[in-house]
Coordinates of C-alpha atoms in Angstrom, one line a residue:
Chain A
M1 CA -20.7 9.2 7.6
K2 CA -17.1 8.2 8.0
V3 CA -16.0 4.9 6.5
I4 CA -12.7 3.3 7.2
L5 CA -10.9 1.8 4.2
T6 CA -10.7 -1.7 5.8
Q7 CA -14.4 -1.9 5.1
L8 CA -13.9 -1.1 1.4
A9 CA -10.6 -2.5 0.3
H10 CA -7.8 -4.9 0.7
A11 CA -4.2 -4.0 0.0
R12 CA -0.6 -5.1 -0.5
S13 CA 2.6 -3.1 -0.3
G14 CA 6.3 -3.5 -1.2
D15 CA 9.3 -1.5 -1.9
K16 CA 11.4 0.0 -4.7
G17 CA 14.5 1.5 -3.2
D18 CA 13.4 4.3 -0.8
T19 CA 9.9 4.3 -2.3
A20 CA 7.0 2.2 -0.8
N21 CA 4.3 1.1 -3.1
V22 CA 0.7 0.5 -1.8
G23 CA -1.8 -1.3 -4.0
L24 CA -5.4 -0.6 -2.8
I25 CA -8.0 -3.0 -4.2
A26 CA -11.8 -2.5 -3.9
L27 CA -13.5 -5.4 -2.1
R28 CA -16.4 -5.0 -4.5
E29 CA -16.2 -3.7 -8.0
E30 CA -19.0 -1.1 -7.4
W31 CA -16.9 0.5 -4.6
Y32 CA -14.0 1.3 -6.9
P33 CA -15.4 4.6 -8.2
L34 CA -15.7 5.8 -4.6
L35 CA -12.1 4.9 -3.8
A36 CA -10.9 6.5 -7.1
R37 CA -12.8 9.7 -6.1
E38 CA -11.9 9.9 -2.4
V39 CA -8.5 8.3 -2.0
T40 CA -6.5 10.9 -3.8
A41 CA -2.7 11.3 -3.8
A42 CA -3.0 14.4 -1.7
R43 CA -5.2 12.6 0.9
V44 CA -2.8 9.7 1.1
K45 CA 0.2 12.1 1.5
G46 CA -1.7 13.7 4.4
H47 CA -2.7 10.4 5.9
F48 CA 0.9 9.2 6.1
G49 CA 2.2 12.6 7.3
A50 CA 5.8 12.5 8.5
I51 CA 6.2 8.9 7.4
C52 CA 6.3 9.9 3.7
K53 CA 8.9 12.6 3.2
G54 CA 8.6 12.8 -0.5
E55 CA 5.7 13.0 -3.1
V56 CA 2.8 10.6 -3.4
E57 CA 2.1 9.4 -7.0
R58 CA -1.2 7.7 -7.8
F59 CA -2.1 5.3 -10.7
E60 CA -5.5 4.0 -11.6
L61 CA -6.2 0.3 -12.6
P62 CA -9.9 0.3 -13.2
N63 CA -9.6 -3.2 -14.8
L64 CA -8.6 -4.5 -11.4
G65 CA -10.7 -2.1 -9.4
A66 CA -7.5 -0.9 -7.9
L67 CA -5.3 2.1 -7.2
N68 CA -1.5 2.0 -6.9
F69 CA 0.3 4.6 -4.8
L70 CA 4.0 5.3 -4.7
L71 CA 5.2 6.9 -1.5
H72 CA 8.6 8.4 -2.2
E73 CA 11.2 8.8 0.5
S74 CA 9.3 6.7 3.0
L75 CA 11.7 3.8 4.0
G76 CA 14.6 5.5 5.7
G77 CA 16.9 5.0 2.7
G78 CA 15.4 1.7 1.7
G79 CA 16.7 -1.8 1.5
T80 CA 19.8 -2.5 3.6
L81 CA 20.4 1.2 4.5
S82 CA 17.2 1.6 6.5
L83 CA 17.1 1.1 10.2
M84 CA 13.3 0.6 10.2
T85 CA 11.7 -2.7 11.3
D86 CA 9.7 -2.5 8.1
A87 CA 12.5 -1.5 5.7
Q88 CA 10.5 -3.0 2.8
G89 CA 7.2 -1.2 3.6
K90 CA 5.4 -4.5 3.9
T91 CA 3.0 -3.1 6.5
F92 CA 2.2 0.2 4.6
S93 CA -0.7 -1.7 3.1
T94 CA -2.6 -1.9 6.4
A95 CA -1.4 1.6 7.4
L96 CA -3.4 2.9 4.4
L97 CA -6.4 0.8 5.4
R98 CA -6.6 2.9 8.6
M99 CA -7.6 5.9 6.5
E100 CA -11.2 7.2 6.8
I101 CA -13.2 8.8 4.1
D102 CA -16.5 10.8 4.2
V103 CA -19.4 9.2 2.3
A104 CA -22.8 10.9 2.0
D105 CA -25.5 8.9 3.9
E106 CA -27.4 8.4 0.7
E107 CA -24.4 7.1 -1.2
A108 CA -23.4 4.9 1.7
S109 CA -26.8 3.3 1.8
R110 CA -26.9 2.9 -2.1
L111 CA -23.5 1.1 -1.9
G112 CA -24.6 -1.1 1.0
L113 CA -22.2 0.5 3.5
S114 CA -24.7 1.6 6.2
Chain B
M1 CA 3.1 -27.4 -30.6
K2 CA 1.7 -28.3 -27.2
E3 CA -1.7 -26.8 -26.4
K4 CA -0.6 -25.8 -23.0
I5 CA 2.4 -26.0 -20.7
R6 CA 2.5 -25.9 -16.9
I7 CA 5.3 -23.8 -15.4
A8 CA 5.6 -24.2 -11.6
A9 CA 7.3 -21.8 -9.2
G10 CA 9.4 -23.4 -6.5
Q11 CA 11.3 -20.5 -4.8
G12 CA 10.3 -16.9 -4.3
F13 CA 13.7 -15.8 -2.9
W14 CA 16.9 -17.4 -1.7
G15 CA 15.7 -18.7 1.7
D16 CA 12.1 -19.6 0.7
L17 CA 10.6 -23.0 1.9
P18 CA 13.3 -25.6 1.1
D19 CA 10.8 -28.3 0.3
A20 CA 8.6 -26.3 -2.0
P21 CA 10.3 -27.3 -5.3
V22 CA 10.2 -31.0 -4.2
R23 CA 6.5 -30.7 -3.5
Q24 CA 5.9 -29.1 -6.9
V25 CA 7.6 -31.9 -8.7
Q26 CA 5.9 -34.6 -6.6
G27 CA 2.5 -33.0 -6.5
G28 CA 1.3 -33.5 -10.1
A29 CA 1.9 -32.8 -13.8
L30 CA 4.5 -30.2 -14.7
D31 CA 6.5 -29.2 -17.7
Y32 CA 8.8 -26.6 -16.2
L33 CA 10.0 -25.7 -12.7
M34 CA 11.1 -22.1 -12.3
L35 CA 13.3 -21.1 -9.3
D36 CA 14.0 -17.5 -8.4
Y37 CA 16.9 -17.1 -6.0
L38 CA 18.0 -13.5 -6.5
A39 CA 17.0 -10.3 -4.8
E40 CA 18.7 -7.0 -5.2
V41 CA 21.6 -7.4 -2.7
T42 CA 21.9 -11.2 -3.1
M43 CA 24.6 -10.8 -5.7
S44 CA 26.9 -8.8 -3.4
I45 CA 26.6 -11.6 -0.7
M46 CA 27.5 -14.1 -3.4
Q47 CA 30.4 -11.9 -4.6
K48 CA 31.8 -11.9 -1.1
Q49 CA 31.5 -15.6 -0.8
K50 CA 33.3 -16.0 -4.2
A51 CA 36.1 -13.7 -3.0
R52 CA 36.7 -16.1 -0.1
D53 CA 36.3 -19.2 -2.2
P54 CA 36.5 -19.2 -6.0
N55 CA 34.2 -22.2 -6.2
A56 CA 31.4 -20.4 -4.3
G57 CA 29.2 -17.5 -5.3
Y58 CA 26.0 -19.2 -6.2
A59 CA 22.8 -20.5 -4.4
R60 CA 24.3 -23.6 -2.9
D61 CA 20.9 -25.0 -1.8
F62 CA 20.2 -25.5 -5.5
V63 CA 22.7 -28.4 -5.7
P64 CA 21.3 -30.7 -3.0
L65 CA 17.8 -29.8 -4.3
M66 CA 18.8 -31.0 -7.8
K67 CA 20.1 -34.2 -6.2
Q68 CA 16.6 -34.7 -4.8
I69 CA 14.5 -33.9 -7.9
L70 CA 16.7 -34.5 -10.9
P71 CA 15.8 -38.2 -11.3
A72 CA 12.0 -37.4 -11.4
C73 CA 12.6 -34.4 -13.7
V74 CA 14.5 -36.5 -16.2
E75 CA 12.0 -39.3 -15.9
R76 CA 9.0 -37.0 -16.5
D77 CA 10.8 -34.5 -18.8
I78 CA 10.4 -31.6 -16.4
K79 CA 12.8 -28.8 -17.3
V80 CA 14.3 -26.6 -14.6
V81 CA 15.1 -22.9 -15.1
A82 CA 16.8 -21.2 -12.2
N83 CA 18.8 -18.0 -11.7
A84 CA 20.8 -20.0 -9.0
G85 CA 24.1 -19.3 -10.7
G86 CA 24.5 -15.9 -8.9
V87 CA 28.0 -14.6 -9.7
N88 CA 29.5 -18.1 -10.5
V89 CA 27.2 -19.7 -13.1
P90 CA 29.9 -22.1 -14.3
G91 CA 30.7 -23.2 -10.7
C92 CA 27.0 -23.9 -10.1
A93 CA 26.7 -25.8 -13.4
T94 CA 29.7 -28.0 -12.6
A95 CA 28.3 -28.9 -9.2
V96 CA 25.0 -29.8 -10.9
R97 CA 26.8 -31.9 -13.5
N98 CA 28.6 -33.8 -10.8
V99 CA 25.3 -34.5 -9.1
A100 CA 23.8 -35.8 -12.4
Q101 CA 26.8 -38.1 -12.8
E102 CA 26.6 -39.3 -9.2
L103 CA 22.9 -40.2 -9.8
G104 CA 23.8 -42.2 -12.9
L105 CA 22.1 -39.7 -15.2
G106 CA 25.2 -39.1 -17.3
G107 CA 24.1 -38.5 -20.9
K108 CA 20.6 -37.7 -19.9
V109 CA 21.1 -34.1 -18.6
K110 CA 22.1 -31.1 -20.6
I111 CA 22.8 -28.0 -18.6
G112 CA 22.3 -24.6 -20.2
I113 CA 24.6 -22.0 -18.9
V114 CA 23.7 -18.3 -19.4
T115 CA 26.4 -15.7 -18.7
G116 CA 27.2 -12.1 -19.7
D117 CA 25.3 -10.4 -17.0
D118 CA 28.4 -9.8 -14.7
I119 CA 30.0 -6.4 -15.6
L120 CA 32.0 -5.9 -12.4
D121 CA 35.3 -6.2 -14.3
R122 CA 34.1 -3.8 -17.0
I123 CA 33.1 -0.9 -14.8
D124 CA 36.2 1.2 -15.4
D125 CA 36.1 0.6 -19.1
L126 CA 32.4 1.6 -19.2
L127 CA 33.0 4.8 -17.1
N128 CA 36.0 5.7 -19.3
R129 CA 33.9 5.4 -22.4
G130 CA 31.3 7.7 -20.9
V131 CA 28.7 5.2 -19.8
E132 CA 28.0 6.9 -16.5
L133 CA 25.6 4.4 -15.0
R134 CA 23.8 7.2 -13.1
N135 CA 21.7 6.1 -10.2
L136 CA 18.1 5.8 -11.4
D137 CA 16.7 7.3 -8.2
T138 CA 19.2 10.1 -7.4
D139 CA 20.8 10.7 -10.8
E140 CA 24.3 10.7 -9.3
P141 CA 27.1 9.2 -11.6
L142 CA 28.5 5.9 -10.5
A143 CA 32.0 7.4 -10.3
T144 CA 31.0 8.8 -6.8
V145 CA 31.1 5.3 -5.3
R146 CA 33.6 3.7 -7.7
D147 CA 36.0 2.5 -5.0
R148 CA 33.2 0.9 -3.0
I149 CA 31.6 -1.3 -5.6
Q150 CA 31.1 -5.0 -4.8
S151 CA 29.1 -6.4 -7.6
A152 CA 27.5 -5.2 -10.9
N153 CA 25.1 -7.2 -13.0
A154 CA 22.9 -6.4 -15.9
Y155 CA 19.4 -8.0 -15.9
L156 CA 19.2 -10.4 -18.8
G157 CA 15.8 -11.2 -20.3
A158 CA 14.2 -14.4 -21.7
A159 CA 16.3 -14.6 -24.9
P160 CA 19.3 -16.5 -23.7
I161 CA 17.1 -18.9 -21.7
V162 CA 15.2 -19.6 -24.9
E163 CA 18.4 -20.2 -26.7
A164 CA 19.5 -22.7 -24.1
L165 CA 16.2 -24.5 -24.2
N166 CA 16.2 -24.5 -28.0
R167 CA 19.7 -26.2 -27.9
G168 CA 18.2 -29.0 -25.8
A169 CA 19.1 -28.0 -22.2
N170 CA 16.8 -29.5 -19.6
V171 CA 18.4 -27.6 -16.8
V172 CA 19.1 -23.9 -17.4
I173 CA 21.2 -22.0 -14.9
T174 CA 21.6 -18.2 -15.2
G175 CA 23.1 -15.4 -13.2
R176 CA 21.2 -12.2 -12.9
S177 CA 18.2 -12.9 -15.2
T178 CA 14.9 -11.1 -14.6
D179 CA 12.5 -13.0 -12.4
T180 CA 9.9 -12.8 -15.2
G181 CA 12.3 -14.1 -17.9
L182 CA 12.5 -17.4 -16.1
T183 CA 8.8 -18.0 -16.8
L184 CA 8.6 -16.2 -20.2
G185 CA 11.6 -18.1 -21.6
P186 CA 9.8 -21.5 -21.6
M187 CA 6.7 -20.0 -23.2
I188 CA 8.7 -18.5 -26.1
H189 CA 10.6 -21.8 -26.5
E190 CA 7.5 -23.9 -26.6
F191 CA 5.2 -21.6 -28.6
G192 CA 7.7 -20.0 -30.9
W193 CA 6.5 -16.5 -30.2
A194 CA 8.1 -13.8 -32.4
A195 CA 10.5 -11.4 -30.8
D196 CA 8.1 -8.5 -31.6
D197 CA 4.9 -10.1 -30.5
W198 CA 4.6 -7.6 -27.7
D199 CA 1.2 -8.7 -26.4
K200 CA 2.2 -12.3 -26.0
L201 CA 5.6 -11.4 -24.5
S202 CA 3.8 -9.1 -22.1
S203 CA 1.4 -11.9 -21.1
G204 CA 4.3 -14.3 -20.4
T205 CA 6.0 -11.5 -18.4
I206 CA 2.9 -10.9 -16.3
A207 CA 2.6 -14.6 -15.7
G208 CA 6.2 -14.5 -14.5
H209 CA 5.4 -11.5 -12.2
I210 CA 2.5 -13.4 -10.6
I211 CA 4.4 -16.6 -9.8
E212 CA 7.9 -15.1 -9.1
C213 CA 7.2 -14.6 -5.4
G214 CA 6.1 -18.2 -4.9
A215 CA 3.1 -18.7 -2.6
Q216 CA 2.5 -14.9 -2.3
C217 CA -0.1 -15.4 -5.1
S218 CA -1.6 -18.6 -3.7
G219 CA -2.5 -17.6 -0.2
G220 CA 0.6 -16.5 1.5
N221 CA 0.8 -12.9 2.8
C222 CA -2.8 -12.4 1.5
Q223 CA -4.8 -9.7 3.1
Y224 CA -8.1 -10.7 1.5
E225 CA -10.1 -12.9 4.0
W226 CA -6.8 -14.2 5.3
Q227 CA -8.4 -16.1 8.3
S228 CA -10.4 -18.4 6.0
I229 CA -7.4 -19.3 3.7
P230 CA -7.1 -23.1 4.2
D231 CA -4.0 -25.0 5.4
L232 CA -1.2 -22.5 4.9
A233 CA 1.1 -25.0 6.6
D234 CA 0.8 -27.1 3.4
V235 CA 0.5 -24.1 1.0
G236 CA 0.6 -25.0 -2.6
F237 CA 3.1 -22.9 -4.7
P238 CA 1.6 -21.5 -8.0
I239 CA 1.6 -23.0 -11.4
A240 CA 1.0 -21.0 -14.6
E241 CA -0.8 -23.0 -17.2
A242 CA 0.1 -21.2 -20.4
S243 CA -1.5 -21.4 -23.9
P244 CA 0.0 -20.5 -27.2
D245 CA -2.3 -17.4 -27.6
G246 CA -0.8 -15.8 -24.5
T247 CA -3.7 -16.4 -22.1
F248 CA -2.9 -18.4 -19.0
V249 CA -4.4 -19.8 -15.8
I250 CA -2.8 -19.5 -12.4
T251 CA -3.5 -22.6 -10.3
K252 CA -1.7 -25.0 -7.9
H253 CA -1.6 -28.7 -7.3
E254 CA -4.8 -30.4 -6.1
G255 CA -4.9 -31.2 -2.4
T256 CA -2.5 -28.5 -1.4
G257 CA -3.3 -25.7 1.0
G258 CA -3.6 -22.0 0.4
R259 CA -6.0 -20.4 -2.1
V260 CA -5.8 -19.0 -5.7
N261 CA -8.6 -16.6 -6.4
V262 CA -9.1 -13.3 -8.1
P263 CA -8.3 -11.2 -5.0
S264 CA -5.1 -13.2 -4.3
I265 CA -4.0 -12.6 -7.8
K266 CA -4.8 -8.9 -7.7
E267 CA -2.7 -8.5 -4.6
Q268 CA 0.3 -10.1 -6.2
L269 CA -0.2 -8.1 -9.4
L270 CA 0.1 -4.9 -7.3
Y271 CA 3.1 -6.1 -5.3
E272 CA 6.2 -3.8 -5.9
M273 CA 4.4 -2.1 -8.7
G274 CA 5.6 1.2 -10.1
D275 CA 3.7 2.8 -13.1
P276 CA 1.2 0.1 -14.1
H277 CA 1.2 1.3 -17.7
A278 CA 4.9 0.6 -18.1
Y279 CA 6.3 -2.5 -16.5
I280 CA 9.7 -2.5 -18.2
T281 CA 11.7 -5.6 -18.7
P282 CA 14.4 -6.5 -21.3
D283 CA 11.8 -8.4 -23.3
C284 CA 8.9 -5.9 -23.5
V285 CA 6.9 -3.1 -21.8
A286 CA 3.8 -4.7 -20.3
D287 CA 0.7 -2.8 -19.5
F288 CA -1.0 -3.9 -16.3
T289 CA -4.0 -1.8 -17.0
T290 CA -5.1 -4.2 -19.7
I291 CA -5.1 -7.4 -17.6
R292 CA -8.5 -9.2 -17.3
L293 CA -9.0 -11.7 -14.6
A294 CA -11.8 -14.3 -14.3
D295 CA -12.6 -17.2 -12.0
D296 CA -12.0 -20.5 -13.8
G297 CA -13.0 -23.0 -11.1
R298 CA -11.7 -23.8 -7.7
D299 CA -8.1 -22.4 -7.2
R300 CA -8.0 -21.4 -10.9
V301 CA -7.8 -17.8 -12.2
R302 CA -7.8 -17.1 -15.9
V303 CA -5.7 -14.1 -17.1
C304 CA -6.2 -12.6 -20.6
G305 CA -6.4 -9.4 -22.6
I306 CA -2.9 -8.3 -21.9
K307 CA -1.3 -5.6 -24.2
G308 CA 2.3 -4.8 -24.4
R309 CA 4.7 -2.5 -26.2
P310 CA 8.2 -2.7 -27.7
A311 CA 11.1 -3.2 -25.3
T312 CA 13.4 -0.2 -24.5
D313 CA 17.0 0.1 -25.7
S314 CA 18.4 -0.2 -22.1
L315 CA 18.9 -2.9 -19.6
K316 CA 18.7 -2.4 -15.9
V317 CA 21.9 -2.9 -14.0
S318 CA 22.0 -3.8 -10.3
I319 CA 25.2 -2.5 -8.6
S320 CA 26.0 -3.0 -4.9
F321 CA 28.4 -0.9 -3.0
S322 CA 29.7 -0.7 0.6
A323 CA 27.9 2.2 2.4
G324 CA 29.1 2.2 6.0
F325 CA 27.9 0.3 9.0
K326 CA 24.8 -0.2 11.2
A327 CA 23.8 -1.9 14.4
V328 CA 20.4 -2.5 16.1
G329 CA 19.9 -3.2 19.8
T330 CA 16.7 -4.3 21.6
L331 CA 15.4 -4.6 25.1
V332 CA 12.0 -5.6 26.4
Y333 CA 10.1 -3.7 29.1
A334 CA 7.2 -5.3 31.0
W335 CA 3.9 -4.0 32.5
P336 CA 3.2 -1.7 34.3
D337 CA 4.1 1.5 32.3
A338 CA 5.9 -0.6 29.7
Y339 CA 5.8 2.1 27.1
A340 CA 6.8 4.9 29.5
K341 CA 9.8 2.8 30.7
A342 CA 10.9 2.0 27.2
K343 CA 10.7 5.8 26.3
A344 CA 12.7 6.7 29.5
A345 CA 15.3 4.1 28.6
D346 CA 15.7 5.6 25.1
Q347 CA 16.3 9.0 26.6
I348 CA 18.9 7.7 29.0
L349 CA 20.6 5.8 26.1
R350 CA 20.7 8.9 23.9
S351 CA 22.1 11.1 26.7
R352 CA 24.9 8.6 27.2
L353 CA 25.6 8.5 23.5
D354 CA 25.8 12.3 23.4
R355 CA 28.1 12.4 26.5
L356 CA 30.4 9.9 24.7
G357 CA 30.5 12.3 21.8
L358 CA 29.5 9.6 19.3
K359 CA 28.3 10.8 15.9
F360 CA 26.0 8.8 13.7
D361 CA 24.3 9.6 10.3
Q362 CA 21.1 8.3 11.8
V363 CA 19.7 7.1 15.1
L364 CA 16.2 5.5 14.9
T365 CA 14.1 4.5 17.9
E366 CA 11.1 2.3 17.5
F367 CA 8.8 0.9 20.2
V368 CA 7.8 -2.6 19.0
G369 CA 4.3 -3.4 20.2
A370 CA 3.3 0.3 20.0
N371 CA 4.4 2.0 16.8
A372 CA 7.1 0.2 14.9
T373 CA 5.0 -0.6 11.9
H374 CA 2.4 2.2 11.6
G375 CA 4.3 5.0 13.4
P376 CA 2.2 7.9 14.5
L377 CA -0.8 6.4 12.6
A378 CA -1.0 3.8 15.4
G379 CA -2.0 6.6 17.8
E380 CA -1.0 6.8 21.5
P381 CA -0.6 3.2 22.9
S382 CA -2.8 2.0 25.7
P383 CA -1.2 2.8 29.1
D384 CA -1.9 -0.8 30.0
L385 CA 0.3 -2.5 27.3
A386 CA 1.6 -5.9 28.6
E387 CA 5.1 -5.3 27.2
V388 CA 7.0 -3.1 24.7
Q389 CA 10.3 -3.8 22.9
L390 CA 12.7 -0.8 22.7
R391 CA 14.5 -1.1 19.4
V392 CA 17.3 1.4 18.7
G393 CA 19.3 1.4 15.5
V394 CA 22.3 3.5 14.5
R395 CA 24.0 4.0 11.1
G396 CA 27.2 5.7 10.0
D397 CA 30.6 5.5 8.3
D398 CA 32.6 5.2 11.5
R399 CA 32.8 1.6 12.5
A400 CA 34.3 2.4 15.9
A401 CA 31.3 4.6 16.9
I402 CA 28.9 1.9 15.9
E403 CA 30.9 -0.6 18.0
R404 CA 30.8 1.7 21.0
F405 CA 27.0 2.0 20.6
T406 CA 26.6 -1.8 20.9
K407 CA 28.2 -1.7 24.4
E408 CA 25.6 0.8 25.7
I409 CA 22.5 -1.5 25.4
A410 CA 23.0 -4.2 28.0
P411 CA 24.1 -1.8 30.8
L412 CA 20.6 -0.3 30.7
V413 CA 19.4 -3.4 32.4
L414 CA 21.2 -2.5 35.6
T415 CA 21.2 1.3 35.2
G416 CA 17.8 2.2 33.7
P417 CA 14.1 1.6 34.3
P418 CA 12.9 -1.6 35.9
A419 CA 11.2 -4.8 34.7
V420 CA 13.5 -5.2 31.7
T421 CA 14.7 -8.3 29.9
G422 CA 15.5 -9.6 26.4
F423 CA 19.3 -9.1 26.4
A424 CA 20.2 -12.8 26.2
G425 CA 21.5 -12.5 22.7
G426 CA 24.4 -10.4 23.9
R427 CA 25.7 -7.3 22.3
P428 CA 24.2 -6.3 18.9
K429 CA 26.3 -7.1 15.9
V430 CA 27.9 -4.5 13.7
E431 CA 26.9 -5.1 10.1
E432 CA 28.5 -3.7 7.0
I433 CA 25.9 -2.0 4.9
V434 CA 25.8 -3.1 1.3
A435 CA 23.7 -0.6 -0.6
Y436 CA 22.0 -0.9 -3.9
W437 CA 22.6 1.3 -6.9
P438 CA 20.2 0.8 -9.8
A439 CA 21.2 2.1 -13.2
L440 CA 20.6 1.7 -16.9
I441 CA 23.0 0.5 -19.6
P442 CA 22.5 0.5 -23.4
K443 CA 21.5 -3.0 -24.6
S444 CA 24.4 -2.8 -27.1
E445 CA 26.9 -3.0 -24.2
I446 CA 25.7 -6.4 -23.0
V447 CA 26.3 -9.6 -24.9
S448 CA 24.8 -12.7 -23.3
H449 CA 26.5 -16.0 -23.8
V450 CA 24.9 -19.4 -23.8
E451 CA 26.8 -22.7 -23.4
V452 CA 25.3 -26.2 -23.2
L453 CA 27.2 -28.6 -20.9
E454 CA 26.8 -32.3 -21.6
T455 CA 26.9 -34.6 -18.6

């Protein structure tokens, strides 16, 4: 079954120059391994498509049940240079929460998702 | 040694809630009030103000604020640590001293002044000696923008703040100090942590990271169950309750709004994060993957387990330079076909800009209400949208071209698609772009200076 990340995680994002960071935090600790397995750097790069012109880096924080993504070249130059409404990438957090992942029915039921 | 100290955050940026520091002081027990006024480009704004008026160049709001809170701070021995000094720390300190004297607090206030961060006058010397100050993101040498530099400041750490406090300052004013140093400094001063006790220095640094954005860790901008966060109108700003062993609790004054819980702290920990294994400051390299969080009662989160590593040999430098001009124009289109009308207006506008032969480095169109935040991820908007704001921005080096663009927005009202409004603000303003150039400098090049001003 398809599960949208808003059901699994909360998030906050910010900027470092022309790079947006998105922190993705599991709503329940037991959901973190699923996020760590499915929400890869490549999947996030694909999800953001043309919005993210550079690479996506991913870091794991199992102690917080969280992943941190760096989306390089995503903010139209960043800071004061950018013409974007969201020049600081503040809404990239909820943009990532739109992503859907595939979860096997058995696992979804074990994790209380279905 | 005190068993714990309470460090309160009162400002997350220059422009945060003006009454927040007052409420922190009035709201309950405190030992320190930390105020962070500086963002990346704030220094260049202050540099411009100082160029017009040699007495300006600092966060002016800080002075009337001190007038409000200084009597209570002296009475209850609450020390204030603020990077309000901007590019004119002595000017800021003099203004605060005058306030202390006006309030009859002469002799009771010692103002610590931290300088040495401003390297604007040393740029040529540094470049001539081979300190290239290459851009951390693009690796270009600073020489490429030498003639356009407006401000240059190294980030100082906690050490000079500690020195000022050790010398008896009860108000410490710095220029470009790290946000985290404003919180770590009081901990080192109170608990006597060694300069190589990397775990404790990292703990204090992470406490600083959590509270430096004010209410963003106590309910503000919090995604987690945001609808049930109580009384954000009266949101309580955070307080770090620190212990000598480096553990700390994040909390807020009783009876205030907002919420401090594990999810709200996690969100702030991840805010503006790079590599979580290496959060680099002048004081240490903190490892966010070692942080342990635990509920410690209502609106209390205990933080422990933090590991850190030795600081690096460099300091970050924040340089601002002039990088052309930009302008952004908006119009609002109403139902029916709001999105289609806004798109048609954008096409008409672009044709006219082309016909005028105007060249820009970038033209960006957003349809606010449809895709300005999530872009193509938002999908095709409903054909029944009640309204859409057309927002067109241009950027380039040629000021005249940007000026000409600003004259093409309002005419769309009479010469484009119907049911359009939202032009009451007049023509868009042309803004000079002050861009940000991050670089590293060897620590040996920067000598901080501490002075204590008696009142």
